[in-house]
PDB file of C-alpha atoms in Angstrom:
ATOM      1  CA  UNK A   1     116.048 -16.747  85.298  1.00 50.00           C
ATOM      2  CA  UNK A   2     113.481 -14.425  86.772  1.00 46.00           C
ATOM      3  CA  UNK A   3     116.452 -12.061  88.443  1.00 51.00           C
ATOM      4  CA  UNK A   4     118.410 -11.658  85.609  1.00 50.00           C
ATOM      5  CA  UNK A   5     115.179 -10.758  83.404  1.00 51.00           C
ATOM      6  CA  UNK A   6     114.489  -8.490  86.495  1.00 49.00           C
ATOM      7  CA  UNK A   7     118.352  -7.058  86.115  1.00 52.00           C
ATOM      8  CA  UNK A   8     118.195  -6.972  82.159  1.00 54.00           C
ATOM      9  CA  UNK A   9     115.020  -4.833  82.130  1.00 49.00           C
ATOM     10  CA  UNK A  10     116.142  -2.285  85.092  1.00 47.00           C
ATOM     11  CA  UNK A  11     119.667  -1.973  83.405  1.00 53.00           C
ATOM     12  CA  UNK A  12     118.126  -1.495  79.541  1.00 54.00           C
ATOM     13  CA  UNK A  13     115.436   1.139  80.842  1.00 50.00           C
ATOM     14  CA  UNK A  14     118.060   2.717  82.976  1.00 50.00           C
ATOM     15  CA  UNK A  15     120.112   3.205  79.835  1.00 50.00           C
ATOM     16  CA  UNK A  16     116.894   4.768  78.232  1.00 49.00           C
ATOM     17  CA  UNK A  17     116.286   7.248  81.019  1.00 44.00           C
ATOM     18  CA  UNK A  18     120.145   8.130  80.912  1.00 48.00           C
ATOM     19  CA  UNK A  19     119.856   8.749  77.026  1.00 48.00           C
ATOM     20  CA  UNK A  20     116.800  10.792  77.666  1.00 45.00           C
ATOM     21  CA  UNK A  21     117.953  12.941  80.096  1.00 45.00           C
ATOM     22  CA  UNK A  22     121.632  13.656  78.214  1.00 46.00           C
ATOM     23  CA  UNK A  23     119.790  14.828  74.927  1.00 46.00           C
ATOM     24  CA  UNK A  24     116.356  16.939  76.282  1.00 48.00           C
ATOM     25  CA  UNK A  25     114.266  18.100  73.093  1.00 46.00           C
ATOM     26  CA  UNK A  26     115.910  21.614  72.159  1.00 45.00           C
ATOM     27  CA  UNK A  27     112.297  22.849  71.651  1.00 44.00           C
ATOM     28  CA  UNK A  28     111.295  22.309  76.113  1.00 47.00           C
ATOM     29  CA  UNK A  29     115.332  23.326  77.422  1.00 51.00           C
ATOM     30  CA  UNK A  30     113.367  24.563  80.205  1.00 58.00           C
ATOM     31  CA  UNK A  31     110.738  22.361  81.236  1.00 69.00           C
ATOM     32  CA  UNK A  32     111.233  19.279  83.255  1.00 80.00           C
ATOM     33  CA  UNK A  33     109.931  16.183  83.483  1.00 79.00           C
ATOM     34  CA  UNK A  34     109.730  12.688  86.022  1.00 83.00           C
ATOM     35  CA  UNK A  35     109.188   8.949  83.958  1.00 83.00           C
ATOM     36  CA  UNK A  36     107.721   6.238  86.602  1.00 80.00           C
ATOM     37  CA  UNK A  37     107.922   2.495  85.650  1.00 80.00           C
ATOM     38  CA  UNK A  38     106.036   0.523  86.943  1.00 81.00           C
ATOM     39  CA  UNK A  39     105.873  -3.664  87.543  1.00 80.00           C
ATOM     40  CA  UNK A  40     107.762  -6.467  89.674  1.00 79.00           C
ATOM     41  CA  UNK A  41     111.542  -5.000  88.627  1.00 79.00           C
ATOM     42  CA  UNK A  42     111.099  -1.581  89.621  1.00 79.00           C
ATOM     43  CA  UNK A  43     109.167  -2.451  92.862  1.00 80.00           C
ATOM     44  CA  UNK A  44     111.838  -4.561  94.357  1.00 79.00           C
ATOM     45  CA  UNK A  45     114.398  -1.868  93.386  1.00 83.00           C
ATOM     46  CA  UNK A  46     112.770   0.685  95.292  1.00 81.00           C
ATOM     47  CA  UNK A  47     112.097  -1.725  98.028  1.00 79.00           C
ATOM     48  CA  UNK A  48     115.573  -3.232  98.063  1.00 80.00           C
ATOM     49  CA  UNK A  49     117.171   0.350  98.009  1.00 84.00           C
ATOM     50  CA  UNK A  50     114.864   1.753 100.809  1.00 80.00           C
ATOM     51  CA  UNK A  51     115.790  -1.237 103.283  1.00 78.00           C
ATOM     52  CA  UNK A  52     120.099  -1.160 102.492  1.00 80.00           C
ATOM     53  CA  UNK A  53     119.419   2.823 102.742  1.00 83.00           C
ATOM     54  CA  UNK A  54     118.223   2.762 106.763  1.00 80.00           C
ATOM     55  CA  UNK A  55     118.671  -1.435 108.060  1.00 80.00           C
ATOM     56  CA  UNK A  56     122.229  -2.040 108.409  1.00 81.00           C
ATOM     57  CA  UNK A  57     122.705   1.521 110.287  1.00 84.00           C
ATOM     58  CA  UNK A  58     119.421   1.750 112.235  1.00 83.00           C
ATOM     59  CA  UNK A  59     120.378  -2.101 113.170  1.00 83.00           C
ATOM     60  CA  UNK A  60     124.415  -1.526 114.021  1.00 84.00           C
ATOM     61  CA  UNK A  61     123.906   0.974 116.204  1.00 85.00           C
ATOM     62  CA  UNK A  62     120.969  -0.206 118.148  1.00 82.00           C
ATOM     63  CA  UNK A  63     122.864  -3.748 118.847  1.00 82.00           C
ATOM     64  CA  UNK A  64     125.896  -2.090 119.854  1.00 82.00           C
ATOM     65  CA  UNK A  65     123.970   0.531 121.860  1.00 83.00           C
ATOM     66  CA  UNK A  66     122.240  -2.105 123.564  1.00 81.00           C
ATOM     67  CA  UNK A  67     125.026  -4.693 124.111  1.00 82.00           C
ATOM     68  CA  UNK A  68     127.578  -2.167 125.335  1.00 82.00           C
ATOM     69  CA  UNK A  69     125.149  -0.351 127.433  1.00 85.00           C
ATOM     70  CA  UNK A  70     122.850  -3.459 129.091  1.00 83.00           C
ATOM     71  CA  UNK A  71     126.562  -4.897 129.782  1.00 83.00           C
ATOM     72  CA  UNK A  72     128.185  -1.790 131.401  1.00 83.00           C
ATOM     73  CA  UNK A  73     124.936  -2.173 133.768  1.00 85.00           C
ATOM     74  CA  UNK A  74     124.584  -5.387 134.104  1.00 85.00           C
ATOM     75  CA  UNK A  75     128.443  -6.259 134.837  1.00 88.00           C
ATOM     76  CA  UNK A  76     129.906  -3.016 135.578  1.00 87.00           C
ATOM     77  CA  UNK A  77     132.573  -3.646 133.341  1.00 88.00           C
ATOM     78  CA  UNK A  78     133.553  -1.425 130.338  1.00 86.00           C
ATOM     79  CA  UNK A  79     135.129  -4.110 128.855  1.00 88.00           C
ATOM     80  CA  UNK A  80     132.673  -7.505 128.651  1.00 89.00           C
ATOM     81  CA  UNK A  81     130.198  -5.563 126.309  1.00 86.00           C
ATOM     82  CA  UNK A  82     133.227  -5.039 123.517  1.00 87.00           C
ATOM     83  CA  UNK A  83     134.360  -8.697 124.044  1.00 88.00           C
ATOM     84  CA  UNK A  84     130.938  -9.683 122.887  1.00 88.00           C
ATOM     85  CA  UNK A  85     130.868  -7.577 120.220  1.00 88.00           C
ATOM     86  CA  UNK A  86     133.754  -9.232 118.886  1.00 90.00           C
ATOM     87  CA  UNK A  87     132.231 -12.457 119.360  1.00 90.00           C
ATOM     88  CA  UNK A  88     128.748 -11.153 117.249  1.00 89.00           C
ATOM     89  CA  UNK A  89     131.144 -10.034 115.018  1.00 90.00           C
ATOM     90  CA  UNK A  90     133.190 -13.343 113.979  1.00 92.00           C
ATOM     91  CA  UNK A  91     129.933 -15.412 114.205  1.00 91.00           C
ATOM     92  CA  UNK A  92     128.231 -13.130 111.644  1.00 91.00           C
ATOM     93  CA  UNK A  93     131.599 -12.595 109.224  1.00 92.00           C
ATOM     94  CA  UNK A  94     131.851 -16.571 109.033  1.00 93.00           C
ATOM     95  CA  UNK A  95     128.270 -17.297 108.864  1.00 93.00           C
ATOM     96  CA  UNK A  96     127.045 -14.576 106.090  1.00 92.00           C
ATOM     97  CA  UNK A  97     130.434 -15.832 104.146  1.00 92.00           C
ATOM     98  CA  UNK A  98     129.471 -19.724 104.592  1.00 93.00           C
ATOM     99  CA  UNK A  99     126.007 -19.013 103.258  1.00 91.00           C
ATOM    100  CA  UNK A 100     127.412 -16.880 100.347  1.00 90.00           C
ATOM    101  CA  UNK A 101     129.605 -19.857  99.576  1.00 91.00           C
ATOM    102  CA  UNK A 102     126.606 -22.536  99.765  1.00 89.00           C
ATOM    103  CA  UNK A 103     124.366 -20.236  97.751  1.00 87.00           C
ATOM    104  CA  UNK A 104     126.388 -19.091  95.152  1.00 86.00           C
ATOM    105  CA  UNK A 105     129.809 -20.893  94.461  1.00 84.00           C
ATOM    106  CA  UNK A 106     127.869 -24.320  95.775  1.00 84.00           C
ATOM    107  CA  UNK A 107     124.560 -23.370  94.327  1.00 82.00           C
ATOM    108  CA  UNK A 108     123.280 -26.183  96.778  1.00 80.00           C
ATOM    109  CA  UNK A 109     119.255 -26.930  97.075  1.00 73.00           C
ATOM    110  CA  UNK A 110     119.075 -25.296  93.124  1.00 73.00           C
ATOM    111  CA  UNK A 111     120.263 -22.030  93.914  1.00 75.00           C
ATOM    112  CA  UNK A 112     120.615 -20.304  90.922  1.00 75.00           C
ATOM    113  CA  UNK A 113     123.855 -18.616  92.397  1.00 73.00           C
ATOM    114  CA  UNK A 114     122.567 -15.170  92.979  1.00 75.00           C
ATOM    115  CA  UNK A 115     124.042 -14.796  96.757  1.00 78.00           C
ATOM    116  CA  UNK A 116     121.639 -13.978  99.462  1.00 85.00           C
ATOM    117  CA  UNK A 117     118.223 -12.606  98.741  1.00 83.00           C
ATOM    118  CA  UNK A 118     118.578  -8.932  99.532  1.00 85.00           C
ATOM    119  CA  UNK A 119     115.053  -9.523 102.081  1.00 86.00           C
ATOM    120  CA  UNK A 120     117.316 -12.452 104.167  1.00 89.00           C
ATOM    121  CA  UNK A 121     119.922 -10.183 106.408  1.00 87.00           C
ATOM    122  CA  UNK A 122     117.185  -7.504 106.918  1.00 86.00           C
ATOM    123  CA  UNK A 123     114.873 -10.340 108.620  1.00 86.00           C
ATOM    124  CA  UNK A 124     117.318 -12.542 110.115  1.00 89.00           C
ATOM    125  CA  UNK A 125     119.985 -10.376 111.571  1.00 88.00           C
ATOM    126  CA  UNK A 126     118.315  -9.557 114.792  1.00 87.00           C
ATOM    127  CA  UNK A 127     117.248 -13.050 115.318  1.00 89.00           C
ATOM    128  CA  UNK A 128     121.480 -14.172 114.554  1.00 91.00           C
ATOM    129  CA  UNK A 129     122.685 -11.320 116.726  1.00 89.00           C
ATOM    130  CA  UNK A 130     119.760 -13.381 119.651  1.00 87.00           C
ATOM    131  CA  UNK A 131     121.205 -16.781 119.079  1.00 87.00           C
ATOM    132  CA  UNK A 132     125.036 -15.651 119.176  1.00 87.00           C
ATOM    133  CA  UNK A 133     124.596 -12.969 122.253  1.00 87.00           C
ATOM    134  CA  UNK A 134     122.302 -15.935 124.062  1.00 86.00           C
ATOM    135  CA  UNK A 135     124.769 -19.199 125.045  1.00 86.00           C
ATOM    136  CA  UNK A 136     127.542 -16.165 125.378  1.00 87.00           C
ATOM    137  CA  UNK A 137     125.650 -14.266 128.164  1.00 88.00           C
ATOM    138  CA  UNK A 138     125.059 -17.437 129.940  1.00 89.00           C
ATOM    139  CA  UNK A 139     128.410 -18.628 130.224  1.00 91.00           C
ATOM    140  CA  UNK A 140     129.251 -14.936 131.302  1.00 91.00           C
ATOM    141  CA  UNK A 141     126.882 -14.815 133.628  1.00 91.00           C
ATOM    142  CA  UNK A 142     128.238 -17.962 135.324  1.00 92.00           C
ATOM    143  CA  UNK A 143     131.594 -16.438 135.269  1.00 92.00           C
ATOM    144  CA  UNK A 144     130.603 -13.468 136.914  1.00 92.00           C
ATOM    145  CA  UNK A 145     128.868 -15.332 139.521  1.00 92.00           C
ATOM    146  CA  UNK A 146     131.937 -17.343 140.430  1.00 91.00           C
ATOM    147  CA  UNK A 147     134.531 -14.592 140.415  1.00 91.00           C
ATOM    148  CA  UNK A 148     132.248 -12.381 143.320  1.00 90.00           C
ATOM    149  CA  UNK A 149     132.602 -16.142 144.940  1.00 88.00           C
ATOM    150  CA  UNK A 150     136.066 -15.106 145.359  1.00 87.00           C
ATOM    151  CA  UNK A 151     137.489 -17.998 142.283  1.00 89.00           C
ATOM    152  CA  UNK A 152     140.027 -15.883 140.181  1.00 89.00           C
ATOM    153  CA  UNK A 153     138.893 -15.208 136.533  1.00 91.00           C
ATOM    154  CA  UNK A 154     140.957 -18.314 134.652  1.00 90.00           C
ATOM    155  CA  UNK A 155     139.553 -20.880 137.540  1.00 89.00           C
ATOM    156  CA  UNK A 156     135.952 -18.919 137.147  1.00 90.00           C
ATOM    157  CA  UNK A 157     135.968 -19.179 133.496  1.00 91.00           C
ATOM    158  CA  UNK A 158     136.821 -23.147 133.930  1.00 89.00           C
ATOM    159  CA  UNK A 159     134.752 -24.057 136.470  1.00 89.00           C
ATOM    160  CA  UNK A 160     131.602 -22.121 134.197  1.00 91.00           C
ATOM    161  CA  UNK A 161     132.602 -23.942 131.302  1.00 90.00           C
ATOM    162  CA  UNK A 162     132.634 -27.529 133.802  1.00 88.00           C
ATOM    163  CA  UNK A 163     128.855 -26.619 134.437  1.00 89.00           C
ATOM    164  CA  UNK A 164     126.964 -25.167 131.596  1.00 89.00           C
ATOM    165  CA  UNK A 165     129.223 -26.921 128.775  1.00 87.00           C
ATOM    166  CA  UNK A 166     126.174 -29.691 128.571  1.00 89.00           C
ATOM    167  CA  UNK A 167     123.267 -27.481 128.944  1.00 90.00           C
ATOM    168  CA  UNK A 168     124.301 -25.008 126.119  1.00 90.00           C
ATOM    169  CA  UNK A 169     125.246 -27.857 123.920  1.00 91.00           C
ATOM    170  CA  UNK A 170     122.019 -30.042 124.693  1.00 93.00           C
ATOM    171  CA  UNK A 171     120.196 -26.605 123.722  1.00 91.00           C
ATOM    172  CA  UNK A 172     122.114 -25.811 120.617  1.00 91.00           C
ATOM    173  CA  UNK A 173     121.929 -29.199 119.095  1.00 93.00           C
ATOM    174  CA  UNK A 174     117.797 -28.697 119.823  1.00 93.00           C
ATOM    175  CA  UNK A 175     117.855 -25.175 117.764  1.00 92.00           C
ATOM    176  CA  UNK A 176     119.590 -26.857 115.167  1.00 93.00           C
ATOM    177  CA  UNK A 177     117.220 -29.460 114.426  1.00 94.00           C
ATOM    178  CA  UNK A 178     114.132 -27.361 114.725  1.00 92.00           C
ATOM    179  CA  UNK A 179     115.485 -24.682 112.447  1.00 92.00           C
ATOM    180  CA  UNK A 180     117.039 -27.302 109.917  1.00 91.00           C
ATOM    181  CA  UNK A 181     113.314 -28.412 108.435  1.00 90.00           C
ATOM    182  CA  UNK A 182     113.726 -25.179 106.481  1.00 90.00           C
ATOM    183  CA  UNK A 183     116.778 -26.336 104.810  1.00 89.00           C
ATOM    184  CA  UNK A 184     114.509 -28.462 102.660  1.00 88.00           C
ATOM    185  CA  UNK A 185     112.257 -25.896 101.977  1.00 87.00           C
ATOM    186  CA  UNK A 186     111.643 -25.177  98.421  1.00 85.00           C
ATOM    187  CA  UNK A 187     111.484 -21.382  98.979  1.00 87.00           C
ATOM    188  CA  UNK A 188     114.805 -20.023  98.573  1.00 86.00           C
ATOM    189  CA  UNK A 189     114.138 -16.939 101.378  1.00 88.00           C
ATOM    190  CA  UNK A 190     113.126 -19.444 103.796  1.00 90.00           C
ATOM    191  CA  UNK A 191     116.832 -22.013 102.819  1.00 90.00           C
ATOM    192  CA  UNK A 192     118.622 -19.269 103.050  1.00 91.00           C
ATOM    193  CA  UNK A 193     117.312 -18.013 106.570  1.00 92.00           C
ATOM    194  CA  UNK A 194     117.382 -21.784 107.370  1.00 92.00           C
ATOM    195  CA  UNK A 195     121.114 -22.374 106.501  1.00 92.00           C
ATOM    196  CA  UNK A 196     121.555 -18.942 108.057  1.00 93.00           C
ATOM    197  CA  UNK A 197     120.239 -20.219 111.532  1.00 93.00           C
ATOM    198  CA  UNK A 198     121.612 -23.691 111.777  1.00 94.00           C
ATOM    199  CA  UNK A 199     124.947 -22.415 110.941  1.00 94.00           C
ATOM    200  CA  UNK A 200     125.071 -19.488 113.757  1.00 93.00           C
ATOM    201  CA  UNK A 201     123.593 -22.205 116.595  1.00 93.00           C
ATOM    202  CA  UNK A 202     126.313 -24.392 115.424  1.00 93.00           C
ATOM    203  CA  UNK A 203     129.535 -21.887 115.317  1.00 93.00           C
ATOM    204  CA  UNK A 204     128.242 -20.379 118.617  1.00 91.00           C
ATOM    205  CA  UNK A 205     127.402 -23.345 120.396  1.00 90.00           C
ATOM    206  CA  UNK A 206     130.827 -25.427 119.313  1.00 90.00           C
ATOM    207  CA  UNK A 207     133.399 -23.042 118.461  1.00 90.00           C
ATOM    208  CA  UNK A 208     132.717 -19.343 119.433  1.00 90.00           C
ATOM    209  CA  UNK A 209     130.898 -20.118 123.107  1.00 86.00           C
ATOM    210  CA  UNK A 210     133.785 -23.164 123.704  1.00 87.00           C
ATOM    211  CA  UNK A 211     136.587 -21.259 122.516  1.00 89.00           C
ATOM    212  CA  UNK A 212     136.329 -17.799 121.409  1.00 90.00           C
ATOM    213  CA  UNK A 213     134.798 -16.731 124.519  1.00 89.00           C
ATOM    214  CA  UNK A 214     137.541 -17.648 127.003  1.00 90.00           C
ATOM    215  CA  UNK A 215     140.207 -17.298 124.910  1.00 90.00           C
ATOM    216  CA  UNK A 216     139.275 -13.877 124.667  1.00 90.00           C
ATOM    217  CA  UNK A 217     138.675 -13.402 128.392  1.00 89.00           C
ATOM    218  CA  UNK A 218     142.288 -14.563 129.341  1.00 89.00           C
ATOM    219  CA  UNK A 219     143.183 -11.372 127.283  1.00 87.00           C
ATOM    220  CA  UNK A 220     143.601  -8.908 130.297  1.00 81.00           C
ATOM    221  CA  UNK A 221     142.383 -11.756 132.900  1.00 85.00           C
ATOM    222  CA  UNK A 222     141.346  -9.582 136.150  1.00 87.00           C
ATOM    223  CA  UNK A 223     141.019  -6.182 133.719  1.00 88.00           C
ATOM    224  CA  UNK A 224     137.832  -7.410 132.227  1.00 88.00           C
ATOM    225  CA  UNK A 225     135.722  -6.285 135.421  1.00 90.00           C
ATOM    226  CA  UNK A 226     136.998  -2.995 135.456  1.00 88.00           C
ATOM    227  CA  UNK A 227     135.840  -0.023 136.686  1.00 85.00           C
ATOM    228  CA  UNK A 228     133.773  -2.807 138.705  1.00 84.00           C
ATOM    229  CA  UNK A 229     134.771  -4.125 142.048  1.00 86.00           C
ATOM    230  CA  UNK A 230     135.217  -7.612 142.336  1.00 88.00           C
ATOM    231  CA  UNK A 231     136.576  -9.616 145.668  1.00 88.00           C
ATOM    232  CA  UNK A 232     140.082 -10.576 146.222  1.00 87.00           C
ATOM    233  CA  UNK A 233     141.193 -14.006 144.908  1.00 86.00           C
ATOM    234  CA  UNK A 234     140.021 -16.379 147.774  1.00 85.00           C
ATOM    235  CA  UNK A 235     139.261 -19.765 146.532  1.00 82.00           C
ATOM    236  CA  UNK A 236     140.511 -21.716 143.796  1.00 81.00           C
ATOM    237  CA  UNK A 237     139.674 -25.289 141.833  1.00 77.00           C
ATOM    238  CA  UNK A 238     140.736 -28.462 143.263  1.00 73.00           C
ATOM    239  CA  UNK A 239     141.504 -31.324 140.575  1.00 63.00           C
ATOM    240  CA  UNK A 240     142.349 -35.272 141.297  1.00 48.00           C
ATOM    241  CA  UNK A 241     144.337 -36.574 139.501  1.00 47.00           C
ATOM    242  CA  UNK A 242     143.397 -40.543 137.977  1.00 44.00           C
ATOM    243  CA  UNK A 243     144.937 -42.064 141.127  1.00 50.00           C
ATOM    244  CA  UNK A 244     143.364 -40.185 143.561  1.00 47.00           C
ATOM    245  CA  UNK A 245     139.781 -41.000 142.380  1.00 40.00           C
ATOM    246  CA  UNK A 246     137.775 -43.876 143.782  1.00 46.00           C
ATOM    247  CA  UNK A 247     137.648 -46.956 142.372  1.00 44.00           C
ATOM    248  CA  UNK A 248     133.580 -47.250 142.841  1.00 40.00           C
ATOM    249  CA  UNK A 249     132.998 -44.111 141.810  1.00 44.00           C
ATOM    250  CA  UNK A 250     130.963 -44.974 138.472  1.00 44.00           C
ATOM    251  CA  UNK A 251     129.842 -40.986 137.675  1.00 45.00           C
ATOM    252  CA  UNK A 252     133.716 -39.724 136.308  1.00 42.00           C
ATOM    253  CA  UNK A 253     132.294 -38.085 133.841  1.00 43.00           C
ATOM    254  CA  UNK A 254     134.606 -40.769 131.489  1.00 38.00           C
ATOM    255  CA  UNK A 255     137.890 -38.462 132.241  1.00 37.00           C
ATOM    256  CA  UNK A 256     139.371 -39.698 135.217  1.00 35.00           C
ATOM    257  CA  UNK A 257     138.148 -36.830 136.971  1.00 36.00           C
ATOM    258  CA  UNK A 258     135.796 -36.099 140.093  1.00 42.00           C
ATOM    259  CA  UNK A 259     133.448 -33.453 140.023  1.00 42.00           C
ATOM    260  CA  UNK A 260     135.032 -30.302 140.524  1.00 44.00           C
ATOM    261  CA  UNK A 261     135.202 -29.369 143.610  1.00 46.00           C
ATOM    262  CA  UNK A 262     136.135 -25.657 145.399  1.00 45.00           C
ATOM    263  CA  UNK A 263     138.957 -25.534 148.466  1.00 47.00           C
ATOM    264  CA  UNK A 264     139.242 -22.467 150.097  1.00 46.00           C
ATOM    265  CA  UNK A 265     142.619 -21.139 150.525  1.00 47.00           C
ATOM    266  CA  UNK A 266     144.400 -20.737 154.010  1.00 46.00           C
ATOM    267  CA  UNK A 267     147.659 -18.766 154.359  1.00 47.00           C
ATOM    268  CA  UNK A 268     149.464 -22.467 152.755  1.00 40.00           C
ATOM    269  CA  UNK A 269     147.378 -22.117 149.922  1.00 45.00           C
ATOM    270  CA  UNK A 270     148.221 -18.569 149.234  1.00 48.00           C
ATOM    271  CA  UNK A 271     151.416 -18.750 149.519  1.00 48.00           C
ATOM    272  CA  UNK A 272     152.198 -22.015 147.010  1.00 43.00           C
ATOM    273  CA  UNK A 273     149.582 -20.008 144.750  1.00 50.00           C
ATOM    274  CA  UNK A 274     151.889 -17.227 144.895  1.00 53.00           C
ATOM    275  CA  UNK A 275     155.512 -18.892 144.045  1.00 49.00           C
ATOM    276  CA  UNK A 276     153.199 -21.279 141.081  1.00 47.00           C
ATOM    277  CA  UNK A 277     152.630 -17.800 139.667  1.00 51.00           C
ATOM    278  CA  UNK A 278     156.152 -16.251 139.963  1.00 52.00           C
ATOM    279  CA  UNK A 279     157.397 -19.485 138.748  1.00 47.00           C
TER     280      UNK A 279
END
């Protein structure tokens, strides 16, 4: 294939150069001298080793700059900013290792099993780090909103999963059928970056924004807003039960359940809320 002509010629004139400069001519000890090769091989060396010598750095720390920072200001907590980091993090580690597996164990849509092409993560990095950091924010956003309602952080979380749960899926199934045309596209830079997209909308939408996301925000519960300020507990989620919901009531939502609906808390409230929790 053309990489492993590209990899035979870099590795045979390496070996030349090597031999060249371990036995100098006795007759020039002290001169000096530079050999250039030129052509296709060389060219993408130099171009591969320029981008992997400034990308993934430059890139790291100007997402997690950004992230942590835009999060400390736009939540006030010190805390949200790493949570999403760790949720960039898992979506990238399983989709990058997915692809790798398609690509090159696979060898799916004639992949010649040479991995990623070194060009892919440089390009579509920023756009992954978008599509993971973009359902996340807006079902944080939500949550925020309802906890400076006065809901506590678990019934916040719920009732922001309740409304945007359709929304965010509705939009991630629509990313993943515009981005899946270039699946099929004979190009392997542009399968890659396709597989690469479809599978981050998917893992984000249905596993990391439905799961990940509030599992990890029932780690530390009311800590997450800190050093914010964020109101005392003063309203919490009222649920029917199957019984308790009217029989010609034809929007359930096909659980048994009615819309969610909020109760504030009196001094009766409170209290049962109170011995539920020491219980």
């Amino acid at each position: 294939s053309e990489s492993e002509s590209e990899s035979s010629f870099l590795s045979s004139r390496s070996s030349s150069l090597s031999s060249l400069s371990a036995s100098p001519s006795s007759s020039s000890s002290s001169s000096s001298f530079n050999i250039y090769f030129i052509g296709l091989g060389p060219a993408l060396m130099d171009i591969r080793e320029t981008m992997y010598k400034q990308a993934p750095y430059s890139m790291a720390l100007a997402i997690g700059g950004v992230v942590f920072v835009l999060c400390c200001i736009s939540f006030r907590s010190a805390f949200i900013g790493v949570r999403l980091l760790v949720t960039v993090i898992f979506s990238l580690a399983i989709v990058v290792g997915l692809t790798v597996i398609l690509l090159q164990d696979i060898q799916i849509g004639g992949a010649q099993g040479d991995g990623i092409h070194f060009v892919v993560p440089v390009v579509a990095m920023p756009v992954l780090v978008g599509l993971t950091l973009d359902y996340d924010l807006f079902l944080l956003v939500r949550i925020f909103e309802y906890r400076h309602k006065g809901f506590s952080t678990a019934d916040a979380t719920t009732l922001a999963m309740y409304k945007t749960s359709g929304i965010i899926s509705v939009a991630g199934g629509i990313m993943i059928i515009a981005f899946s045309s270039l699946i099929f596209s004979e190009l392997i830079i542009l399968k890659t970056t396709g597989i690469l997209i479809v599978l981050t909308c998917a893992i984000d939408t249905f596993l990391v924004r439905a799961w990940l996301v509030p599992a990890i925000l029932m780690v530390g519960v009311e800590a997450n807003w800190w050093p914010g300020k964020v109101p005392p507990v003063s309203l919490r989620l009222k649920c029917f039960s199957a019984e308790e919901v009217n029989d010609d009531d034809d929007d359930d939502n096909g659980a048994g359940y009615e819309e969610i609906e909020e109760e504030e808390m009196g001094e009766a409230g409170a209290q049962a809320e109170e011995e539920k929790e020491e219980e």
